[in-house]
Amino acid sequence: MYANVFANVCNLILLFFDMKKEITTLKMLAQNLNLSISTVSRALNDHPDISDDTKIKVKNLAKSMNYIPNIFAKGFRKHKSNIIGIIVPNITHYFTATIVRGILEEASKQGYRVIISESNNDVIKQNEMLNTMIQFGVDGILASLTKMTKDIDNILPIIDTLPFILFDKVSDKIPCTQITINDEEAAFNVVEHLINIGKKRIAIIKEREFSYNSEKRYAGYLKALKEHQIEIDEKIILSVDDISLQHGKRMANILLSIKNRPDAIFAITDSAAVGVIQTLNKFNIKIPEDIAVVGFSNSKYSTIIEPKLTTVDQPGNTIGKTATKYLIKEIENDNTNDIATSKTVEVKTQLIIRESTFKIS
Amino acid sequence: MYANVFANVCNLILLFFDMKKEITTLKMLAQNLNLSISTVSRALNDHPDISDDTKIKVKNLAKSMNYIPNIFAKGFRKHKSNIIGIIVPNITHYFTATIVRGILEEASKQGYRVIISESNNDVIKQNEMLNTMIQFGVDGILASLTKMTKDIDNILPIIDTLPFILFDKVSDKIPCTQITINDEEAAFNVVEHLINIGKKRIAIIKEREFSYNSEKRYAGYLKALKEHQIEIDEKIILSVDDISLQHGKRMANILLSIKNRPDAIFAITDSAAVGVIQTLNKFNIKIPEDIAVVGFSNSKYSTIIEPKLTTVDQPGNTIGKTATKYLIKEIENDNTNDIATSKTVEVKTQLIIRESTFKIS
DNA sequence: TATTTGTACGCAAACGTTTTCGCAAACGTT
DNA sequence: AACGTTTGCGAAAACGTTTGCGTACAAATA
């Protein structure tokens, strides 16, 4: 309160004497030191043409006069904003949020700001956001796609315009560097773990074909079964449009109703797995003795549900950081998506074994 | 793949003919129409001095030439970035994420971008971020404070510099408009609900004094007890530094160990409440018959834990949206935090009754 | 001594937009 | 006819920074 009143009084005084709260510019520094603006600019940017003496003088004065470079003038001149744009489908997902955190950390460490948009899995919105981001002069874009990877026509023109990197929800149809987890290997490990604890009839709840991650995990599932010579039964391979807790419940009911019940259920998402567990609990089916359950993500839910859920930990922080590192490298080398430099980086996951598969004696 | 190859070929051709992929500017539009740059600018900005005829001509050409105003030049000239900064302690909290979503929606609707920073409840970091945001020329700042509201000295100078609004974790020591939930009333309703279902000895697990929200909720707790003439027992009023699931467990153990056990526990956070429930479950204590439990936030956990948790729903989306609305209003009226316009807006919450208090017969 | 090389700095243009001021023509009023 | 007012537009400055080029002086080389 008092502080505000005081500040207002100050403003009045400033107004009275017609003193604008002046922002220090290069010009003012130059005048103060009897140097030219260009010399001051170069001194601050450590240009080799400038002697150490003057560099020190300039920098000291700049500090004492609280000089802040005008970001607009700079960006205007250099066509660089030091802002990177990021697009995610849903920022409220815990895993997504951890990736965002990784991005924020790395970006801020390297002197970049981050502007965020949410696509809500809406392709139209996603494209709008890409465009407005470019309009806003971001130096590069980090994106996690909507599930409908089919619609990539609007993305292809972009990747030749400015640095563009995909993470998490990627697509092999877009030629740019991609940071993702080793979905296939992770799923393989899940299924192998189930086999190792003696399960022989392993169901999977996955998404339909359009989902890149889901297909990869499904591939891992198939590979593990084949490698262990377990026959594949399509009756216990279930696909849903939107993998959620509700659908997890529905699918669990379906699996319970078939004559030859599975002895394990691999839901490719933690929330679906939670739905499965809740349903099994309702019918007093013993987990993991009767049916074991595995999820994917190591979300917070996995330790809250009873029994605690075996799942796959995805290091969101690492994904965010590496994606950002690659993007900034591309920005600063001015490679707008060169095929030669495009990489696919797979970040290691870890199987977290908990009660939903462990209590086998 | 092919698209990329094609684009590369295009670039080669462009290079060969020394055609830079020119970005259309006002100048180019002006030349094309035999008008001055100023007229074109005014036409696009719907300046009254310009005839409708030329406005239409200009706008049409602008569209067909795919004119995008240079954001840097604009910001440079107008000292306006159309970017707002937001600072939150922890973006991975579901409730925080929903607020962020609300902010993103409203901001994008009004033509603003959002840059985000995470303070991780670190006051030093928070101040750094505030400063770099200002450096980056944001038009205003939306902040949710760290828990240590004591350290506000660095914030006071800022609020006179540019529009600044607090949300969720606010502080009445900072004179600016604040958007928050009605913590006190919400807690009051919680406790009254517990009383209504017959509970007479209601414990609370809260944070220490530094936490603004916690103190408000505690005030509501006290008020409800007083109003119903229930005596206050300090032995069942527990404070922790950091309200988490682990501490919820610890506090539950403490409450179970005292001679005169409570018959209800109000944890001022869902995660703590989950810890409480897990502990009660471990000891086979009947919820809610023996001890009822209430949390706060309506997080995802509350429907996953068994029994499902009674809690308070906080409309994050609404908070985010209203905060953004007020901020943009301040930005566009150029009121940098005027006492006269400062408001405290309280968003209504809703008590969600679930099994952890409901099954009383 | 004459020439080259290197060092340290200044001049001025340029980036694209907005905006103040000014001006001419057209119009309206006495 | 003489005067103001309005309408529609242009010229040019300004915002703060970077950068290519020029240059003066000193040092090094021939």
Tab-separated table of C-alpha atoms (C1' of nucleotides) in Angstrom, chain D:
chain	number	residue	atom	x	y	z
D	1	DA	C1'	-16.445	35.621	-53.977
D	2	DA	C1'	-14.204	34.907	-49.883
D	3	DC	C1'	-13.610	32.330	-46.132
D	4	DG	C1'	-13.204	28.154	-43.063
D	5	DT	C1'	-13.594	23.050	-42.734
D	6	DT	C1'	-13.108	18.480	-44.079
D	7	DT	C1'	-11.161	14.712	-46.680
D	8	DG	C1'	-7.390	12.002	-48.341
D	9	DC	C1'	-2.984	11.472	-48.818
D	10	DG	C1'	2.501	12.185	-48.785
D	11	DA	C1'	7.163	13.483	-46.804
D	12	DA	C1'	10.072	12.573	-43.450
D	13	DA	C1'	11.553	11.725	-38.884
D	14	DA	C1'	12.030	8.588	-35.349
D	15	DC	C1'	12.645	4.239	-32.701
D	16	DG	C1'	17.945	1.598	-31.115
D	17	DT	C1'	20.827	-1.503	-32.926
D	18	DT	C1'	24.299	-3.643	-35.986
D	19	DT	C1'	27.739	-3.532	-39.524
D	20	DG	C1'	30.415	-2.476	-43.873
D	21	DC	C1'	33.550	0.659	-44.837
D	22	DG	C1'	36.820	4.258	-44.072
D	23	DT	C1'	40.636	6.207	-41.640
D	24	DA	C1'	44.166	7.726	-38.524
D	25	DC	C1'	47.850	6.326	-36.159
D	26	DA	C1'	51.413	3.163	-34.689
D	27	DA	C1'	54.256	-0.616	-35.454
D	28	DA	C1'	56.616	-3.657	-38.384
D	29	DT	C1'	58.808	-4.753	-42.522
D	30	DA	C1'	61.584	-3.979	-46.653
